[in-house]
mmCIF file of C-alpha atoms in Angstrom:
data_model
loop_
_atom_site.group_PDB
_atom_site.id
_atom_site.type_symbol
_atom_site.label_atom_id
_atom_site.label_comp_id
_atom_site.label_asym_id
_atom_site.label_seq_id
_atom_site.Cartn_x
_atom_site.Cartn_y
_atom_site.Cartn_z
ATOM 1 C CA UNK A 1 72.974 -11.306 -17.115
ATOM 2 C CA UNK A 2 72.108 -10.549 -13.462
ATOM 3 C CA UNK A 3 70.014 -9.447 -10.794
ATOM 4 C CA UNK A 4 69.853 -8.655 -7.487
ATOM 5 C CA UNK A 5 69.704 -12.477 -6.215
ATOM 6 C CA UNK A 6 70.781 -14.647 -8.633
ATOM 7 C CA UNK A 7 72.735 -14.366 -12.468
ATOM 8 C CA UNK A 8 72.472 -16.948 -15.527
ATOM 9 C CA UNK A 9 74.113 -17.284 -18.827
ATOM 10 C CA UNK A 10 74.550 -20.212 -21.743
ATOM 11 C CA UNK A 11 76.942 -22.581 -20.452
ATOM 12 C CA UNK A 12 78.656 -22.163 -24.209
ATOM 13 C CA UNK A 13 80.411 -19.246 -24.066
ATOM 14 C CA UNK A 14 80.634 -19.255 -28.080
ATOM 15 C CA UNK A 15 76.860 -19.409 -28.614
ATOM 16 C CA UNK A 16 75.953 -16.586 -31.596
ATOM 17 C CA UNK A 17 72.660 -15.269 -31.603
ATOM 18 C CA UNK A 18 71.003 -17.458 -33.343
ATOM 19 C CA UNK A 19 69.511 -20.192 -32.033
ATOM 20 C CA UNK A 20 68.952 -24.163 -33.930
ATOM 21 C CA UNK A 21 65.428 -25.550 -32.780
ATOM 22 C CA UNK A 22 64.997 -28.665 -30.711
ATOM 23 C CA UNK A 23 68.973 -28.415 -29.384
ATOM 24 C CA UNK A 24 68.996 -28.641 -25.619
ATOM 25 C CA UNK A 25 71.174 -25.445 -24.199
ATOM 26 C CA UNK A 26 72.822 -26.207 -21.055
ATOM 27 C CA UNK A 27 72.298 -23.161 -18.761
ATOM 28 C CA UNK A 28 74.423 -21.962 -15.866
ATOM 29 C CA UNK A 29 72.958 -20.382 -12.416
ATOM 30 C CA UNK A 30 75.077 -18.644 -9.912
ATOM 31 C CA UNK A 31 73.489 -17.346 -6.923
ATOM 32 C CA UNK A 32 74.279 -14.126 -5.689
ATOM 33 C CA UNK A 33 72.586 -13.729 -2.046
ATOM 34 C CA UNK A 34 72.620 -17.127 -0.241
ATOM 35 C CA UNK A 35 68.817 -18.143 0.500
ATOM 36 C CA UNK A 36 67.284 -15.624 -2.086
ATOM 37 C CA UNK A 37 66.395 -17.233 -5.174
ATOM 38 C CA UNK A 38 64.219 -20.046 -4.758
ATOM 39 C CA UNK A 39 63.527 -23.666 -6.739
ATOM 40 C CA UNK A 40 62.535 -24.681 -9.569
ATOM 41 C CA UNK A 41 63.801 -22.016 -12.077
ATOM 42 C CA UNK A 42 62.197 -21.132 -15.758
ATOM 43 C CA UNK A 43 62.948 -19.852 -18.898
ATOM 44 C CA UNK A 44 60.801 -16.838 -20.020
ATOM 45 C CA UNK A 45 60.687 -16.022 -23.400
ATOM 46 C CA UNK A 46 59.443 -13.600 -24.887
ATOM 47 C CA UNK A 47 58.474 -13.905 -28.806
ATOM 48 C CA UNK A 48 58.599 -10.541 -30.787
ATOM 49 C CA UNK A 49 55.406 -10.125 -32.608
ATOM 50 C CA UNK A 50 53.902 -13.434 -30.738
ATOM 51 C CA UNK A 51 53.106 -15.117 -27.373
ATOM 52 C CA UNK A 52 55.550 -15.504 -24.648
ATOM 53 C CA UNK A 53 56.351 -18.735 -23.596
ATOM 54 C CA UNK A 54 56.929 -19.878 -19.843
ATOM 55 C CA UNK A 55 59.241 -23.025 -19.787
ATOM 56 C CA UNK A 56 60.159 -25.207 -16.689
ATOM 57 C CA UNK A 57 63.879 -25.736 -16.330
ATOM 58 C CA UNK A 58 64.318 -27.787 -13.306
ATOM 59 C CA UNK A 59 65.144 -27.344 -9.137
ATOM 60 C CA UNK A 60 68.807 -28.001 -9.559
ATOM 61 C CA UNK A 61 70.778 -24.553 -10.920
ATOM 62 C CA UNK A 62 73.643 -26.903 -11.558
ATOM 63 C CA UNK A 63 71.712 -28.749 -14.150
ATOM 64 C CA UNK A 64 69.357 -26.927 -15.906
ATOM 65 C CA UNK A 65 68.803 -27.591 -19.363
ATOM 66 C CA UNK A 66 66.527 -25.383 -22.125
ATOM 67 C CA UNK A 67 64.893 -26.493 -25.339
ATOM 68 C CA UNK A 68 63.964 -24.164 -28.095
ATOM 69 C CA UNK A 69 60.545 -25.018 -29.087
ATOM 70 C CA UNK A 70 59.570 -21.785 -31.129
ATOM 71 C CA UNK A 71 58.901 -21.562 -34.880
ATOM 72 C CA UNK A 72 62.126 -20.803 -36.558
ATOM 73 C CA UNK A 73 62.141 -16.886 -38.012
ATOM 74 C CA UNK A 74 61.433 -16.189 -33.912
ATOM 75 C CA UNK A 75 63.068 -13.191 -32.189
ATOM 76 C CA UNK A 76 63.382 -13.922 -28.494
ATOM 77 C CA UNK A 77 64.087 -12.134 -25.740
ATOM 78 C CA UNK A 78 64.947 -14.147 -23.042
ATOM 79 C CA UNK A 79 65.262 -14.177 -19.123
ATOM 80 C CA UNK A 80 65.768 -17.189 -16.627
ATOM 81 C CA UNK A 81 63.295 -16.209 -13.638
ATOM 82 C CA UNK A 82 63.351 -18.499 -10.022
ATOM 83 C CA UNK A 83 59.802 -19.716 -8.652
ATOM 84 C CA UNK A 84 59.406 -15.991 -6.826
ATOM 85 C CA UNK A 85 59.212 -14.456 -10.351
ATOM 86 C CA UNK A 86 62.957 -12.989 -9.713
ATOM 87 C CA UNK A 87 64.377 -12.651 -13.229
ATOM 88 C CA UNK A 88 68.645 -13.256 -13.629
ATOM 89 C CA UNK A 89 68.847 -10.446 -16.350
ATOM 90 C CA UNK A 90 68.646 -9.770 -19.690
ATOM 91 C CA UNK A 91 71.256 -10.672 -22.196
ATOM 92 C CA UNK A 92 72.504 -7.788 -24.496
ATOM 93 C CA UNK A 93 70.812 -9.090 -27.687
ATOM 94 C CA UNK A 94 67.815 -10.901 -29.465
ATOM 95 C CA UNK A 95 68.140 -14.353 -30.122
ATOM 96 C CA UNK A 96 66.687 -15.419 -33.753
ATOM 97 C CA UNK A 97 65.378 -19.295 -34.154
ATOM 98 C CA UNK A 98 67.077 -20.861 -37.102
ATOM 99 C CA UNK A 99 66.519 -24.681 -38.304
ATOM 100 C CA UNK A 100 67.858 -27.196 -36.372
ATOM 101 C CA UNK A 101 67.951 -31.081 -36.950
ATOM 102 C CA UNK A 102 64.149 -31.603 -36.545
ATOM 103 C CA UNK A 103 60.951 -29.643 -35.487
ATOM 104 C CA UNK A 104 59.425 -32.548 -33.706
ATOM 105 C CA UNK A 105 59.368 -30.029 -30.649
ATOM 106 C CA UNK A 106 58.198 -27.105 -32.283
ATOM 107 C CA UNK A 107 54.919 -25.806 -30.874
ATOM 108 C CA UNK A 108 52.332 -23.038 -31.880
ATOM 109 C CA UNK A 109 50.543 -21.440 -28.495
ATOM 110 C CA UNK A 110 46.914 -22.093 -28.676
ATOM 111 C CA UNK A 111 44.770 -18.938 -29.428
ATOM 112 C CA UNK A 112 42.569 -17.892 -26.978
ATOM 113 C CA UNK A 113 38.888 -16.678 -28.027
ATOM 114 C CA UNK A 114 37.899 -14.250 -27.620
ATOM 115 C CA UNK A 115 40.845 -12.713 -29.111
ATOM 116 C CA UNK A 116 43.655 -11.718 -26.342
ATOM 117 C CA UNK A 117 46.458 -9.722 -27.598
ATOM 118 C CA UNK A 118 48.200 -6.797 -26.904
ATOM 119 C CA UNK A 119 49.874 -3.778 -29.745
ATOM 120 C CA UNK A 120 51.830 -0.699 -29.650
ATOM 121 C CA UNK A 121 51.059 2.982 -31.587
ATOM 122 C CA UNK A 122 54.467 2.832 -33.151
ATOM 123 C CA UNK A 123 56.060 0.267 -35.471
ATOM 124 C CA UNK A 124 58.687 -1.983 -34.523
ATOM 125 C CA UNK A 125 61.052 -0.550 -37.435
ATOM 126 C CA UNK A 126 60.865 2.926 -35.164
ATOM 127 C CA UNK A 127 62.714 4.253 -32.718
ATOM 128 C CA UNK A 128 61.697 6.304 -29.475
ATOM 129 C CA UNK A 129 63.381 9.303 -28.171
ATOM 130 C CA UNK A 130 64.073 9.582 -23.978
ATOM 131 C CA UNK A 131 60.778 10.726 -23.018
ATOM 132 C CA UNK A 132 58.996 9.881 -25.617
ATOM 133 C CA UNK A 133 55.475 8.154 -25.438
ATOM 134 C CA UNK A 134 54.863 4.226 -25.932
ATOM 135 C CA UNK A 135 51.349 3.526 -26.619
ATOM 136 C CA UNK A 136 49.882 0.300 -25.768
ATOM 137 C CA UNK A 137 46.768 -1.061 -26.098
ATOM 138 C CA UNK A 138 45.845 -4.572 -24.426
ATOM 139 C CA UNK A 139 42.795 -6.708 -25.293
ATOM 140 C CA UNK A 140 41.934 -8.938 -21.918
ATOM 141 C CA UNK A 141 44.043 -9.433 -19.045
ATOM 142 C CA UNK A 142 45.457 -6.649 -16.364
ATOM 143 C CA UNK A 143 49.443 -7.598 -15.402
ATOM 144 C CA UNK A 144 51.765 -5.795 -17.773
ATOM 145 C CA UNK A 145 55.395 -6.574 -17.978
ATOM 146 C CA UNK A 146 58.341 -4.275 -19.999
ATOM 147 C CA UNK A 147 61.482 -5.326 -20.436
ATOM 148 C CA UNK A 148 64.413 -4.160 -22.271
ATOM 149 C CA UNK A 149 67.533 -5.887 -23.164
ATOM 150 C CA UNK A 150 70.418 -6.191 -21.380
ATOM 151 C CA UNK A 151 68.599 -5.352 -18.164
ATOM 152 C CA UNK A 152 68.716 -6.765 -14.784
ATOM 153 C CA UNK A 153 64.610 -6.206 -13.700
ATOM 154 C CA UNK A 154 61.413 -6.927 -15.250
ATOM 155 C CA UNK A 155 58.578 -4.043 -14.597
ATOM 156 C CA UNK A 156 55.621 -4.760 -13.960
ATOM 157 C CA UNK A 157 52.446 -2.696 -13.973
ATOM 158 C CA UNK A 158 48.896 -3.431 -12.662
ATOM 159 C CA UNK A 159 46.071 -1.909 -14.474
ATOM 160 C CA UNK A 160 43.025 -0.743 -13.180
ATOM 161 C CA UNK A 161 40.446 -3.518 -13.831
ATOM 162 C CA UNK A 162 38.687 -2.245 -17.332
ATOM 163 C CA UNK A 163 41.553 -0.165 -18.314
ATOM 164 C CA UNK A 164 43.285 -1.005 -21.711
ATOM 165 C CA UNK A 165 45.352 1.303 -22.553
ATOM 166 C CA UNK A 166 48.967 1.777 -20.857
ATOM 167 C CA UNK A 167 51.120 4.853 -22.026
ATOM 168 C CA UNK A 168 55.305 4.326 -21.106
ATOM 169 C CA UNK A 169 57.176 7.101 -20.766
ATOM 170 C CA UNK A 170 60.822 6.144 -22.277
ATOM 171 C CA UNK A 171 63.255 6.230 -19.591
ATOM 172 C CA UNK A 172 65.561 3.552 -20.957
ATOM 173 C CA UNK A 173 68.937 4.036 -22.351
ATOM 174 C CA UNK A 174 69.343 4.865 -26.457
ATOM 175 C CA UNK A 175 70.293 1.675 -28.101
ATOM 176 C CA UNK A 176 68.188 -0.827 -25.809
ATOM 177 C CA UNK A 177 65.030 -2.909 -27.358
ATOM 178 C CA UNK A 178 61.931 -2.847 -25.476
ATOM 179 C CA UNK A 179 59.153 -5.245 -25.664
ATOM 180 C CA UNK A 180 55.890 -5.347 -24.181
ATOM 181 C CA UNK A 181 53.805 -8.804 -22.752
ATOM 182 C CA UNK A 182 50.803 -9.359 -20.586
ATOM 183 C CA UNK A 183 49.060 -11.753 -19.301
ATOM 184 C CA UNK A 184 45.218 -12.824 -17.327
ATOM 185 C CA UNK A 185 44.546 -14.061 -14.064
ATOM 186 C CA UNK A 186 45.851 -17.916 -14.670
ATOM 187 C CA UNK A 187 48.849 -17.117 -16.460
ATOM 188 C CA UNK A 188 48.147 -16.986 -20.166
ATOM 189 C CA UNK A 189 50.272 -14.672 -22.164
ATOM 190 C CA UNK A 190 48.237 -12.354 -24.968
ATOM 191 C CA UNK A 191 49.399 -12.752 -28.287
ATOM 192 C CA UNK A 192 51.337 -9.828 -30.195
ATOM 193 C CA UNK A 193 54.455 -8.528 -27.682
ATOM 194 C CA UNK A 194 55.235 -5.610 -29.507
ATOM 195 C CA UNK A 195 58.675 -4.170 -29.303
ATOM 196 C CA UNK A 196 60.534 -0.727 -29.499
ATOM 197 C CA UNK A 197 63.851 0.545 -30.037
ATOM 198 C CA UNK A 198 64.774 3.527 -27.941
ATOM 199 C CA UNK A 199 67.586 6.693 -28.673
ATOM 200 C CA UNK A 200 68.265 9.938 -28.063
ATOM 201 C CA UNK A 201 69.530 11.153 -24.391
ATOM 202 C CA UNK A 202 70.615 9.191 -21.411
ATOM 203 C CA UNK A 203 68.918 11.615 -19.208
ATOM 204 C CA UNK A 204 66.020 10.074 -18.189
ATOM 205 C CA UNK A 205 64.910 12.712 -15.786
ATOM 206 C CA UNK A 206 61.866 14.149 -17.891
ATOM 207 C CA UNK A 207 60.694 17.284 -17.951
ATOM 208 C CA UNK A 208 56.950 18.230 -16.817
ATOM 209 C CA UNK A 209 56.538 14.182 -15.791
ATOM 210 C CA UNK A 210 56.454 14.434 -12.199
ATOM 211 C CA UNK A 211 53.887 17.622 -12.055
ATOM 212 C CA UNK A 212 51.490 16.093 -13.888
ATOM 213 C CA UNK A 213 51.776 12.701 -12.335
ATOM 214 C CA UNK A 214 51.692 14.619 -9.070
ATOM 215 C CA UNK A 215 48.708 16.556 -10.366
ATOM 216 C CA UNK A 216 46.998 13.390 -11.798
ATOM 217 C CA UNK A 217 47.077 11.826 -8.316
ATOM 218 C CA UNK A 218 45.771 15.024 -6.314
ATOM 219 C CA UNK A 219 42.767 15.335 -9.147
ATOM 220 C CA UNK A 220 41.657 11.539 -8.158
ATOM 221 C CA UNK A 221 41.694 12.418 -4.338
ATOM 222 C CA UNK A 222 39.861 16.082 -5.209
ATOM 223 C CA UNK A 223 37.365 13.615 -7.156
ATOM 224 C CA UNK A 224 36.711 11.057 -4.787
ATOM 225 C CA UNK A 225 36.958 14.074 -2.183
ATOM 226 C CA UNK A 226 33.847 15.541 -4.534
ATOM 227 C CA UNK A 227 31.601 12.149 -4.670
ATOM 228 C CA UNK A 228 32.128 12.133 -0.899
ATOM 229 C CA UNK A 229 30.808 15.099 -0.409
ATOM 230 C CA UNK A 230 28.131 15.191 -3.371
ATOM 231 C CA UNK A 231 26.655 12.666 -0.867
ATOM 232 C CA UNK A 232 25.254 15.442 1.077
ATOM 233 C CA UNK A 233 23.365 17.339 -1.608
ATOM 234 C CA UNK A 234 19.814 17.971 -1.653
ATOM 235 C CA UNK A 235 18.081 15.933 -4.195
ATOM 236 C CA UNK A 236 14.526 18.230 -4.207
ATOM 237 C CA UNK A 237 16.610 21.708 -4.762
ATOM 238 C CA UNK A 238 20.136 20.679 -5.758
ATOM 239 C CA UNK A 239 21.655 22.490 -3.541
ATOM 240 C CA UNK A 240 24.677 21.532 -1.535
ATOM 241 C CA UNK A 241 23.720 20.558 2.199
ATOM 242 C CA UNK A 242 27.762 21.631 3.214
ATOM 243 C CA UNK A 243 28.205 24.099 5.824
ATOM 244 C CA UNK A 244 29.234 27.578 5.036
ATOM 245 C CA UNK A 245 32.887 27.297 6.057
ATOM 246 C CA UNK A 246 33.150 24.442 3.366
ATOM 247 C CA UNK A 247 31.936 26.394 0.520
ATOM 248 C CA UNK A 248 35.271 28.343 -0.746
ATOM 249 C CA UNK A 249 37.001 24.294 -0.405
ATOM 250 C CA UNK A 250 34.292 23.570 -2.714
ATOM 251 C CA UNK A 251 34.528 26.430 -5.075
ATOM 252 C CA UNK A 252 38.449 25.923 -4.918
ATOM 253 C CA UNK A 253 37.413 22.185 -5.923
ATOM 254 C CA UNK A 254 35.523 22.734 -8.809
ATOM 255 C CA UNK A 255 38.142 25.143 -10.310
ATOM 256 C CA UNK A 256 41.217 22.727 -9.548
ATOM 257 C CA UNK A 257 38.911 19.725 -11.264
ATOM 258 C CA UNK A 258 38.468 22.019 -14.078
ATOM 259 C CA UNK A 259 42.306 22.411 -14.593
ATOM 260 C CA UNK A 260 43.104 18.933 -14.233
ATOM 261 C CA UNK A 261 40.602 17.816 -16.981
ATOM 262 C CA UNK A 262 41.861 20.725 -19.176
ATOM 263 C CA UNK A 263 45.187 20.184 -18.563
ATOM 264 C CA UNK A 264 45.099 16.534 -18.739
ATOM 265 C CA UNK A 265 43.403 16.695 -22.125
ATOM 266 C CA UNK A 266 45.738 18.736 -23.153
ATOM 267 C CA UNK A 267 48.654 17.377 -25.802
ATOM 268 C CA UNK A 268 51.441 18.502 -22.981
ATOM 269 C CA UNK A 269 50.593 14.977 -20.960
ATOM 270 C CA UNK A 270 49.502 11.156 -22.069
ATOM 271 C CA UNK A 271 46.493 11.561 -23.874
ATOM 272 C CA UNK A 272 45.457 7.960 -22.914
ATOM 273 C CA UNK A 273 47.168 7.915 -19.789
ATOM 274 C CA UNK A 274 46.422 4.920 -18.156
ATOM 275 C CA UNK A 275 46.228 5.271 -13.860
ATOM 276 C CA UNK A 276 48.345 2.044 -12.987
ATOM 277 C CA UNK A 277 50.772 1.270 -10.759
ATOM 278 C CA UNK A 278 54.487 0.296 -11.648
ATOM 279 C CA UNK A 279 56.864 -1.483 -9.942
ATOM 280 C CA UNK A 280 60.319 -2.648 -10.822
ATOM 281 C CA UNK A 281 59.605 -5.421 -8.778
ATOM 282 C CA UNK A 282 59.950 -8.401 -10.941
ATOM 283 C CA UNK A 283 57.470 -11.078 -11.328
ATOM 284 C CA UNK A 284 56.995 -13.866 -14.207
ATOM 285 C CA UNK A 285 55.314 -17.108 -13.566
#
């Protein structure tokens, strides 16, 4: 399981998928680029169907220790991230929390009222073809993280403030689980995490995506180009106050907004396309 700066695995080579509670896992950190990843690191895990969990390893990557402290029946998908929010990968598999020699440490994350939670359209027993559409819709909060096993980033998208619905467009490989987190402004993960599991093609270059993002984008800039310029209407005749050399850009305005709404109502795009910006930069905390 790696990244760009730094890599992590179970120091037990032998360790099956399925995980005792309360048994502390030694961990193993190797950094790859000297002076990247930074002190203390954590254990992010991510609960299928429940709330992620943020857990604080220690400063020393030559000692770092992890307790399970999830309810046993738990699906986890786990990555070690450094205090920069740089993940070390993905393993290849879920994890699955089995009994263990005592649930003194097991914990339940509080519930936060209102409620704060986060679901997909699709249910986790089906699968998504390449360039197929993942609905999610988010209660609270604005960060948004996917990740997908056996993967070396975390992405990350930033909602528009109000927003709360996100549509992903598959781009994964076939054969890879994805699940879905987010989180508010001081760190609290929403319950839920939904996850996906993806097939169909490895090309992930989809058709008709980039137009209409491309068109998308030029549609906000024709808008906000509009409100600037609605600014110089008459409000006694509603008439436009714009010179006469600006009056075919107008006209060629109003027609281009009226394709873009058509267009982007139409069932060829996301019909709850949500304007956000992703980044495969990663970032946990």
């Amino acid at each position: 399981m790696t990244s760009g700066t730094f890599q992590w695995k179970f120091a037990n080579d032998n360790l099956l998928n399925s995980l005792p509670t309360c048994v502390s896992f030694p961990l193993e950190v190797g950094v790859l680029m000297a002076n990247m990843a930074m002190a203390p690191y954590y254990m992010l895990e991510f609960a299928v169907g429940g709330t992620p969990v943020t857990t604080l390893l220690g400063r020393e990557a030559s000692s770092l220790n992890w307790k399970i402290t999830q309810p046993v029946g738990t699906k986890l998908l786990l990555t070690v991230v450094d205090a920069m929010g740089n993940p070390g990968g993905v393993p290849p598999s879920l994890y699955t929390v089995i009994d263990g020699s005592t649930a003194q440490f097991i914990t339940t994350p509080l519930q936060s009222r209102p409620v704060f939670g986060i679901s997909a359209n699709v249910s986790s027993s089906i699968s998504i073809n390449t360039c197929d559409q993942w609905g999610l819709t988010v209660i609270g909060g604005v960060p948004l993280t996917i990740a997908g096993i056996n993967s070396s980033v975390l992405t990350n998208v930033t909602m528009l403030f109000g927003e709360n619905h996100f549509t992903y467009v598959n781009r994964a490989p076939p054969g890879v689980q994805l699940i879905a987190a987010h989180k508010c402004s001081t760190g609290q993960y929403a319950t839920g995490t939904p996850i996906v599991s993806t097939k169909g093609s490895s090309d992930a270059d989809c058709a008709g995506l980039h137009w209409w993002m491309l068109l998308v984008l030029a549609a906000i800039a024709s808008f906000a180009w509009y409100r600037r310029k609605g600014r110089l209407w008459d409000s006694e005749t509603n008439i436009p106050a714009i010179p006469e050399k600006e009056n075919k850009l107008l006209t060629l305005h109003e027609m281009f907004h009226g394709m873009a709404n058509q267009i982007l109502e139409s069932s060829f795009v996301l019909p709850r396309f949500s304007m956000a910006k992703e980044s495969a930069r990663p970032n946990a905390s």
